[in-house]
C-alpha cells in the first residue's frame, strides 16, 4: 500500500480547501486549510488562492503532482464550462495556468468525478463491480460514472433534461433550500431524477453524496428503484481524497 501523503485541493463556488491525504487509507491527515473563493473568480485569482493552499502545506509535500478539483467539465486540463465560477474559465487552459502558478505539476479533475473516485477507492462503492453512478446533491448535481473501479469522466448527468428543464434546477439540494421544500415535496423530484438515470443507465449501484447525504435516512428509504441506493461515506472530504488519489495514479 502507498502511504505517502498527497495534497488534494477542492475548488468550489464559495470555498477552496486543501488537505494532505494518506493514500494507503484514504484518510485526510491533519487539519484542512480553507479559504474563500475570490468574488472575482477568474482563473488567475483562483490560482493565487490555490497557491496559498499549496504554500501552507509546502513543508510536508513530496515532489509529484497535486490533485485539484473543479466544479465544471475538465477535459485534458481544459475547463469547458463554468457553472458557479467566472465565465472566463470556459475554454481556459486551467491545468497549465495552475501548473505555472504553483511551479509543480497539477492533475485537474471535475469535482464530482473526484468524489466518485474517492467513494470507489475508499468509501461506499469500494470494490463494487459493474456500473456505479455517484451523484452529489449540492448547489448543482454532479455525477460520476465508475465502471469496475475505472472513471468515465465528465458525465454531467445533472444537466440532462427532464420534463423540459435541466435536472439540477429541480433536484439539487440547493433548490430544496431555496424553495423551502419539505421532504414530502422534494422526494418526488429525486424519484423522478433517479428513475430517469436508472432507465438510461441500468446501474448496479447509486451512491448519493453532497451535504444533504448526512440526512439520507429522510429520503433514500422513500425512493422506489430497482437499483440499490446508498449514502456516500467520505462526505465533504471526498473531492480532496479523490483528487489526491488521481494525482498519484494518472
Ligand atoms: C456542473 C458539474 C459539477 C456539479 C457539482 C454542475 O452544475 O455542471 O460539472 O460537477 O455542478 O459541482
XYZ file of N, CA, C and O in Angstrom, residues 53-201:
596
model
N -2.862 27.721 -0.612
C -3.105 26.395 -0.022
C -1.836 25.546 -0.136
O -1.406 24.906 0.830
N -1.229 25.561 -1.317
C -0.010 24.762 -1.521
C 1.100 25.260 -0.598
O 1.798 24.460 0.038
N 1.248 26.580 -0.476
C 2.283 27.133 0.416
C 2.090 26.639 1.846
O 3.049 26.326 2.545
N 0.833 26.610 2.280
C 0.540 26.181 3.649
C 1.081 24.780 3.930
O 1.516 24.480 5.039
N 1.026 23.904 2.914
C 1.438 22.514 3.128
C 2.839 22.234 2.585
O 3.298 21.088 2.646
N 3.503 23.272 2.065
C 4.724 23.058 1.286
C 5.753 22.186 1.993
O 6.356 21.297 1.388
N 5.927 22.414 3.305
C 6.971 21.679 4.027
C 6.753 20.176 4.018
O 7.698 19.400 4.104
N 5.486 19.779 3.940
C 5.195 18.346 4.063
C 4.945 17.686 2.713
O 4.600 16.515 2.636
N 5.135 18.453 1.640
C 4.795 17.915 0.319
C 5.967 17.208 -0.330
O 7.063 17.749 -0.423
N 5.674 16.011 -0.817
C 6.663 15.323 -1.641
C 6.609 15.941 -3.048
O 5.684 16.691 -3.376
N 7.619 15.621 -3.859
C 7.529 16.033 -5.263
C 6.353 15.292 -5.893
O 5.825 14.361 -5.320
N 6.023 15.689 -7.097
C 4.907 15.000 -7.756
C 3.704 15.894 -7.771
O 3.673 16.942 -7.101
N 2.707 15.501 -8.534
C 1.574 16.392 -8.755
C 0.678 16.580 -7.533
O 0.619 15.720 -6.666
N 0.012 17.721 -7.494
C -1.103 17.898 -6.568
C -2.386 17.674 -7.357
O -2.446 17.917 -8.565
N -3.396 17.182 -6.668
C -4.690 16.934 -7.311
C -5.631 18.084 -7.012
O -5.741 18.521 -5.866
N -6.305 18.582 -8.030
C -7.197 19.732 -7.856
C -8.541 19.429 -8.514
O -8.593 18.969 -9.663
N -9.624 19.675 -7.782
C -10.960 19.513 -8.379
C -11.472 20.857 -8.876
O -11.090 21.919 -8.378
N -12.394 20.769 -9.814
C -13.024 21.980 -10.341
C -14.498 21.656 -10.635
O -14.798 20.584 -11.154
N -15.431 22.610 -10.332
C -16.856 22.273 -10.445
C -17.418 22.447 -11.861
O -18.463 23.072 -12.055
N -16.728 21.907 -12.844
C -17.182 22.043 -14.235
C -16.487 20.966 -15.069
O -15.662 20.214 -14.555
N -16.817 20.925 -16.344
C -16.195 19.937 -17.222
C -14.701 20.223 -17.337
O -14.299 21.369 -17.561
N -13.899 19.189 -17.186
C -12.440 19.327 -17.341
C -11.975 18.255 -18.316
O -11.992 17.064 -18.000
N -11.619 18.672 -19.517
C -11.146 17.685 -20.492
C -9.705 17.986 -20.860
O -9.392 19.064 -21.370
N -8.831 17.026 -20.584
C -7.402 17.184 -20.876
C -6.862 18.514 -20.344
O -6.142 19.231 -21.034
N -7.275 18.859 -19.136
C -6.736 20.061 -18.499
C -7.394 21.361 -18.908
O -7.076 22.421 -18.378
N -8.327 21.283 -19.842
C -9.050 22.496 -20.277
C -10.417 22.500 -19.587
O -11.105 21.473 -19.568
N -10.817 23.644 -19.025
C -12.146 23.733 -18.412
C -13.148 24.191 -19.476
O -12.961 25.232 -20.114
N -14.188 23.397 -19.653
C -15.108 23.643 -20.776
C -16.435 24.263 -20.357
O -17.262 24.576 -21.205
N -16.664 24.392 -19.056
C -17.898 25.028 -18.591
C -17.563 25.777 -17.302
O -16.425 25.723 -16.821
N -18.538 26.487 -16.742
C -18.277 27.299 -15.549
C -19.596 27.609 -14.864
O -20.092 28.720 -14.927
N -20.152 26.586 -14.175
C -21.487 26.769 -13.601
C -21.488 27.786 -12.453
O -22.319 28.677 -12.427
N -20.557 27.658 -11.512
C -20.588 28.531 -10.327
C -19.347 29.386 -10.177
O -19.036 29.862 -9.094
N -18.617 29.545 -11.240
C -17.397 30.369 -11.222
C -17.406 31.297 -12.437
O -18.274 31.197 -13.312
N -16.428 32.188 -12.470
C -16.386 33.202 -13.525
C -16.384 32.563 -14.929
O -15.721 31.557 -15.171
N -17.114 33.196 -15.811
C -17.274 32.642 -17.166
C -15.960 32.543 -17.946
O -15.856 31.823 -18.938
N -14.944 33.274 -17.483
C -13.662 33.220 -18.200
C -12.964 31.865 -18.056
O -11.948 31.619 -18.707
N -13.517 30.957 -17.232
C -12.961 29.598 -17.172
C -13.321 28.794 -18.426
O -12.691 27.778 -18.724
N -14.354 29.208 -19.134
C -14.781 28.410 -20.291
C -13.680 28.425 -21.348
O -13.237 29.494 -21.784
N -13.221 27.230 -21.687
C -12.123 27.027 -22.653
C -10.757 27.486 -22.139
O -9.818 27.626 -22.932
N -10.623 27.730 -20.843
C -9.323 28.155 -20.304
C -8.384 26.950 -20.155
O -8.825 25.862 -19.787
N -7.079 27.154 -20.422
C -6.100 26.078 -20.185
C -5.787 25.980 -18.698
O -4.693 26.309 -18.247
N -6.767 25.534 -17.928
C -6.716 25.661 -16.464
C -5.549 24.886 -15.853
O -4.890 25.380 -14.938
N -5.316 23.671 -16.340
C -4.208 22.897 -15.748
C -2.882 23.621 -15.949
O -2.064 23.713 -15.045
N -2.698 24.160 -17.139
C -1.452 24.885 -17.430
C -1.327 26.141 -16.561
O -0.263 26.433 -16.010
N -2.433 26.866 -16.399
C -2.408 28.078 -15.574
C -2.002 27.725 -14.137
O -1.149 28.378 -13.526
N -2.602 26.661 -13.612
C -2.299 26.272 -12.232
C -0.867 25.746 -12.111
O -0.152 26.064 -11.159
N -0.448 24.944 -13.083
C 0.912 24.393 -13.042
C 1.944 25.521 -13.043
O 2.908 25.514 -12.276
N 1.718 26.510 -13.886
C 2.671 27.632 -13.959
C 2.664 28.443 -12.666
O 3.706 28.832 -12.150
N 1.486 28.671 -12.121
C 1.391 29.479 -10.890
C 2.006 28.750 -9.697
O 2.629 29.362 -8.828
N 1.825 27.420 -9.650
C 2.285 26.653 -8.486
C 3.722 26.175 -8.648
O 4.365 25.797 -7.660
N 4.215 26.146 -9.877
C 5.555 25.627 -10.103
C 5.665 24.144 -9.825
O 6.739 23.626 -9.521
N 4.549 23.461 -9.908
C 4.566 21.997 -9.774
C 3.423 21.399 -10.585
O 2.441 22.086 -10.884
N 3.555 20.122 -10.980
C 2.515 19.541 -11.820
C 1.160 19.456 -11.106
O 1.107 19.274 -9.890
N 0.119 19.600 -11.885
C -1.249 19.581 -11.362
C -2.053 18.559 -12.159
O -1.935 18.483 -13.381
N -2.848 17.778 -11.442
C -3.853 16.944 -12.101
C -5.198 17.582 -11.790
O -5.535 17.782 -10.617
N -5.933 17.943 -12.817
C -7.196 18.667 -12.636
C -8.357 17.756 -13.011
O -8.322 17.089 -14.052
N -9.388 17.745 -12.165
C -10.499 16.801 -12.372
C -11.813 17.452 -11.945
O -11.850 18.260 -11.011
N -12.865 17.101 -12.607
C -14.210 17.550 -12.211
C -14.477 17.141 -10.752
O -14.105 16.051 -10.328
N -15.162 18.009 -10.009
C -15.366 17.748 -8.570
C -16.145 16.464 -8.281
O -15.781 15.680 -7.395
N -17.196 16.222 -9.045
C -17.990 15.012 -8.801
C -17.214 13.764 -9.222
O -17.311 12.711 -8.571
N -16.429 13.870 -10.283
C -15.589 12.737 -10.676
C -14.604 12.396 -9.558
O -14.372 11.221 -9.251
N -14.020 13.428 -8.944
C -13.092 13.192 -7.829
C -13.820 12.520 -6.664
O -13.336 11.545 -6.083
N -15.004 13.040 -6.331
C -15.770 12.459 -5.219
C -16.137 11.004 -5.533
O -16.061 10.128 -4.663
N -16.513 10.756 -6.774
C -16.877 9.397 -7.171
C -15.699 8.437 -7.063
O -15.831 7.316 -6.560
N -14.535 8.890 -7.517
C -13.334 8.053 -7.416
C -13.026 7.732 -5.954
O -12.668 6.598 -5.623
N -13.158 8.738 -5.096
C -12.872 8.525 -3.671
C -13.825 7.479 -3.091
O -13.409 6.598 -2.334
N -15.094 7.561 -3.447
C -16.050 6.559 -2.945
C -15.719 5.173 -3.487
O -15.884 4.166 -2.790
N -15.252 5.121 -4.745
C -14.934 3.821 -5.349
C -13.653 3.229 -4.751
O -13.525 2.011 -4.635
N -12.704 4.058 -4.397
C -11.427 3.540 -3.886
C -11.485 3.282 -2.385
O -10.849 2.353 -1.894
N -12.195 4.145 -1.630
C -12.113 4.068 -0.169
C -13.482 4.046 0.535
O -13.521 3.819 1.741
N -14.546 4.346 -0.164
C -15.806 4.621 0.529
C -16.927 3.649 0.218
O -16.735 2.433 0.132
N -18.102 4.210 -0.005
C -19.327 3.427 -0.113
C -19.316 2.445 -1.280
O -20.014 1.430 -1.239
N -18.543 2.739 -2.327
C -18.524 1.868 -3.510
C -17.210 1.104 -3.629
O -16.853 0.620 -4.695
N -16.502 0.989 -2.511
C -15.205 0.309 -2.547
C -15.396 -1.137 -3.029
O -16.205 -1.887 -2.483
N -14.664 -1.483 -4.064
C -14.720 -2.858 -4.563
C -15.983 -3.195 -5.331
O -16.173 -4.349 -5.725
N -16.864 -2.220 -5.558
C -18.129 -2.514 -6.243
C -17.863 -2.865 -7.711
O -17.100 -2.183 -8.391
N -18.491 -3.921 -8.165
C -18.326 -4.333 -9.559
C -19.393 -3.679 -10.425
O -20.443 -3.269 -9.933
N -19.103 -3.576 -11.705
C -20.095 -3.059 -12.637
C -20.178 -1.548 -12.604
O -19.210 -0.863 -12.267
N -21.347 -1.025 -12.928
C -21.523 0.419 -13.082
C -22.048 1.061 -11.806
O -23.158 0.748 -11.358
N -21.244 1.941 -11.232
C -21.666 2.732 -10.074
C -21.897 4.157 -10.554
O -21.038 4.735 -11.227
N -23.049 4.708 -10.220
C -23.333 6.112 -10.527
C -23.313 6.879 -9.205
O -24.141 6.631 -8.326
N -22.329 7.750 -9.070
C -22.220 8.579 -7.866
C -22.802 9.946 -8.200
O -22.456 10.539 -9.230
N -23.706 10.422 -7.361
C -24.290 11.746 -7.580
C -23.996 12.608 -6.356
O -24.037 12.122 -5.233
N -23.681 13.870 -6.577
C -23.522 14.786 -5.452
C -24.640 15.814 -5.540
O -24.792 16.517 -6.541
N -25.450 15.861 -4.489
C -26.572 16.802 -4.440
C -26.108 18.022 -3.659
O -25.956 17.964 -2.435
N -25.852 19.102 -4.364
C -25.365 20.319 -3.706
C -25.939 21.538 -4.381
O -27.150 21.596 -4.640
N -25.086 22.504 -4.700
C -25.525 23.689 -5.450
C -26.125 23.241 -6.779
O -27.172 23.703 -7.208
N -25.402 22.332 -7.439
C -25.927 21.673 -8.642
C -26.023 20.189 -8.361
O -26.050 19.766 -7.207
N -26.123 19.395 -9.420
C -25.981 17.944 -9.257
C -24.759 17.535 -10.061
O -24.692 17.751 -11.279
N -23.778 16.984 -9.362
C -22.605 16.438 -10.036
C -22.747 14.932 -10.128
O -23.379 14.310 -9.274
N -22.170 14.353 -11.179
C -22.262 12.897 -11.315
C -20.921 12.316 -11.729
O -20.125 12.962 -12.418
N -20.689 11.087 -11.283
C -19.510 10.336 -11.716
C -19.948 8.937 -12.106
O -20.740 8.307 -11.398
N -19.453 8.468 -13.230
C -19.678 7.088 -13.655
C -18.401 6.308 -13.398
O -17.321 6.704 -13.867
N -18.531 5.210 -12.650
C -17.368 4.375 -12.344
C -17.707 2.963 -12.786
O -18.705 2.388 -12.313
N -16.924 2.411 -13.694
C -17.193 1.051 -14.150
C -16.046 0.137 -13.739
O -14.907 0.343 -14.144
N -16.347 -0.861 -12.927
C -15.310 -1.757 -12.384
C -14.126 -0.952 -11.848
O -12.963 -1.281 -12.097
N -14.410 0.131 -11.147
C -13.364 0.920 -10.488
C -12.733 1.985 -11.364
O -11.941 2.794 -10.885
N -13.057 1.993 -12.671
C -12.446 2.984 -13.568
C -13.441 4.113 -13.841
O -14.633 3.876 -14.083
N -12.936 5.327 -13.810
C -13.775 6.513 -14.026
C -14.011 6.767 -15.510
O -13.079 6.739 -16.314
N -15.264 7.023 -15.842
C -15.612 7.523 -17.182
C -15.926 9.003 -16.970
O -16.971 9.345 -16.417
N -14.997 9.903 -17.324
C -15.098 11.279 -16.817
C -16.178 12.142 -17.476
O -16.645 11.842 -18.568
N -16.516 13.212 -16.770
C -17.363 14.289 -17.303
C -18.744 13.840 -17.752
O -19.240 14.250 -18.799
N -19.403 13.028 -16.925
C -20.718 12.534 -17.339
C -21.780 13.642 -17.325
O -22.707 13.612 -18.133
N -21.681 14.601 -16.393
C -22.592 15.774 -16.408
C -24.074 15.389 -16.470
O -24.864 16.026 -17.181
N -24.453 14.387 -15.695
C -25.850 13.943 -15.755
C -26.779 14.797 -14.892
O -27.980 14.539 -14.847
N -26.233 15.823 -14.243
C -27.102 16.815 -13.615
C -27.723 17.738 -14.650
O -28.677 18.469 -14.373
N -27.160 17.678 -15.864
C -27.627 18.584 -16.925
C -28.661 17.940 -17.846
O -29.121 18.588 -18.779
N -28.988 16.666 -17.618
C -29.961 16.053 -18.540
C -31.312 16.748 -18.392
O -31.666 17.231 -17.315
N -32.032 16.792 -19.497
C -33.319 17.482 -19.473
C -34.421 16.500 -19.093
O -34.559 15.453 -19.709
N -35.143 16.847 -18.048
C -36.287 16.032 -17.617
C -37.479 16.972 -17.487
O -37.364 18.026 -16.855
N -38.597 16.607 -18.088
C -39.796 17.462 -18.071
C -39.472 18.886 -18.528
O -39.960 19.876 -17.967
N -38.582 18.974 -19.512
C -38.308 20.260 -20.141
C -37.335 21.163 -19.417
O -37.112 22.298 -19.847
N -36.760 20.688 -18.297
C -35.779 21.531 -17.605
C -34.540 20.718 -17.253
O -34.592 19.489 -17.158
N -33.417 21.420 -17.054
C -32.207 20.733 -16.614
C -32.451 20.155 -15.223
O -32.921 20.860 -14.319
N -32.117 18.888 -15.073
C -32.482 18.168 -13.844
C -31.998 18.882 -12.586
O -32.721 18.951 -11.585
N -30.776 19.436 -12.619
C -30.261 20.026 -11.377
C -31.036 21.266 -10.951
O -30.996 21.639 -9.788
N -31.768 21.883 -11.884
C -32.546 23.057 -11.494
C -33.809 22.678 -10.704
O -34.479 23.540 -10.151
N -34.131 21.370 -10.661
C -35.265 20.926 -9.841
C -34.854 20.065 -8.658
O -35.512 20.093 -7.619
N -33.779 19.320 -8.827
C -33.490 18.283 -7.825
C -32.209 18.506 -7.026
O -31.891 17.698 -6.153
N -31.463 19.575 -7.308
C -30.263 19.837 -6.492
C -30.686 20.177 -5.064
O -31.783 20.699 -4.834
N -29.809 19.904 -4.118
C -30.129 20.205 -2.716
C -30.349 21.703 -2.502
O -31.164 22.114 -1.675
N -29.630 22.521 -3.274
C -29.769 23.979 -3.112
C -31.186 24.444 -3.458
O -31.663 25.450 -2.929
N -31.868 23.718 -4.346
C -33.240 24.092 -4.726
C -34.199 23.793 -3.572
O -35.124 24.559 -3.290
N -33.936 22.674 -2.891
C -34.758 22.346 -1.714
C -34.669 23.487 -0.706
O -35.685 23.927 -0.153
N -33.443 23.988 -0.493
C -33.254 25.083 0.461
C -33.892 26.370 -0.054
O -34.664 27.023 0.650
N -33.572 26.710 -1.317
C -34.034 27.992 -1.864
C -35.562 28.080 -1.854
O -36.129 29.100 -1.476
N -36.217 26.982 -2.253
C -37.684 26.996 -2.340
C -38.341 26.480 -1.058
O -39.554 26.256 -1.032
N -37.531 26.278 -0.016
C -38.044 25.789 1.272
C -38.951 24.573 1.095
O -40.069 24.518 1.623
N -38.465 23.587 0.328
C -39.269 22.390 0.075
C -39.167 21.436 1.268
O -38.080 21.230 1.809
N -40.282 20.858 1.655
C -40.250 19.788 2.652
C -39.760 18.515 1.956
O -39.719 18.445 0.718
N -39.420 17.493 2.726
C -39.048 16.236 2.077
C -40.227 15.646 1.304
O -40.040 15.018 0.267
N -41.441 15.866 1.778
C -42.609 15.380 1.022
C -42.643 15.997 -0.377
O -43.090 15.375 -1.331
N -42.156 17.228 -0.475
C -42.139 17.897 -1.788
C -40.886 17.550 -2.591
O -40.909 17.511 -3.819
N -39.797 17.329 -1.889
C -38.505 17.124 -2.560
C -38.325 15.678 -3.039
O -37.785 15.459 -4.134
N -38.800 14.724 -2.265
C -38.575 13.313 -2.618
C -39.113 12.965 -4.015
O -38.428 12.266 -4.775
N -40.308 13.433 -4.415
C -40.770 13.102 -5.776
C -39.815 13.618 -6.864
O -39.686 12.990 -7.920
N -39.152 14.717 -6.594
C -38.176 15.230 -7.580
C -36.981 14.284 -7.676
O -36.462 14.022 -8.766
N -36.531 13.818 -6.509
C -35.414 12.863 -6.519
C -35.850 11.565 -7.188
O -35.097 10.957 -7.957
N -37.071 11.132 -6.900
C -37.593 9.902 -7.508
C -37.576 10.020 -9.035
O -37.110 9.124 -9.738
N -38.057 11.136 -9.538
C -38.103 11.343 -10.993
C -36.678 11.315 -11.565
O -36.431 10.760 -12.624
N -35.758 11.938 -10.841
C -34.371 12.026 -11.316
C -33.702 10.650 -11.331
O -33.174 10.209 -12.360
N -33.736 9.966 -10.201
C -33.025 8.686 -10.142
C -33.707 7.635 -11.014
O -33.031 6.786 -11.605
N -35.028 7.681 -11.137
C -35.705 6.722 -12.017
C -35.278 6.952 -13.471
O -35.138 5.997 -14.246
N -35.069 8.214 -13.829
C -34.616 8.509 -15.199
C -33.193 7.991 -15.413
O -32.900 7.347 -16.430
N -32.301 8.249 -14.452
C -30.931 7.724 -14.583
C -30.959 6.199 -14.669
O -30.226 5.589 -15.460
N -31.811 5.598 -13.866
C -31.892 4.131 -13.857
C -32.323 3.599 -15.217
O -31.737 2.649 -15.740
N -33.303 4.268 -15.797
C -33.804 3.826 -17.103
C -32.725 3.972 -18.183
O -32.565 3.126 -19.047
N -31.960 5.049 -18.100
C -30.944 5.311 -19.133
C -29.700 4.446 -18.973
O -29.057 4.103 -19.959
N -29.336 4.123 -17.736
C -28.002 3.545 -17.495
C -28.000 2.144 -16.903
O -26.958 1.482 -16.905
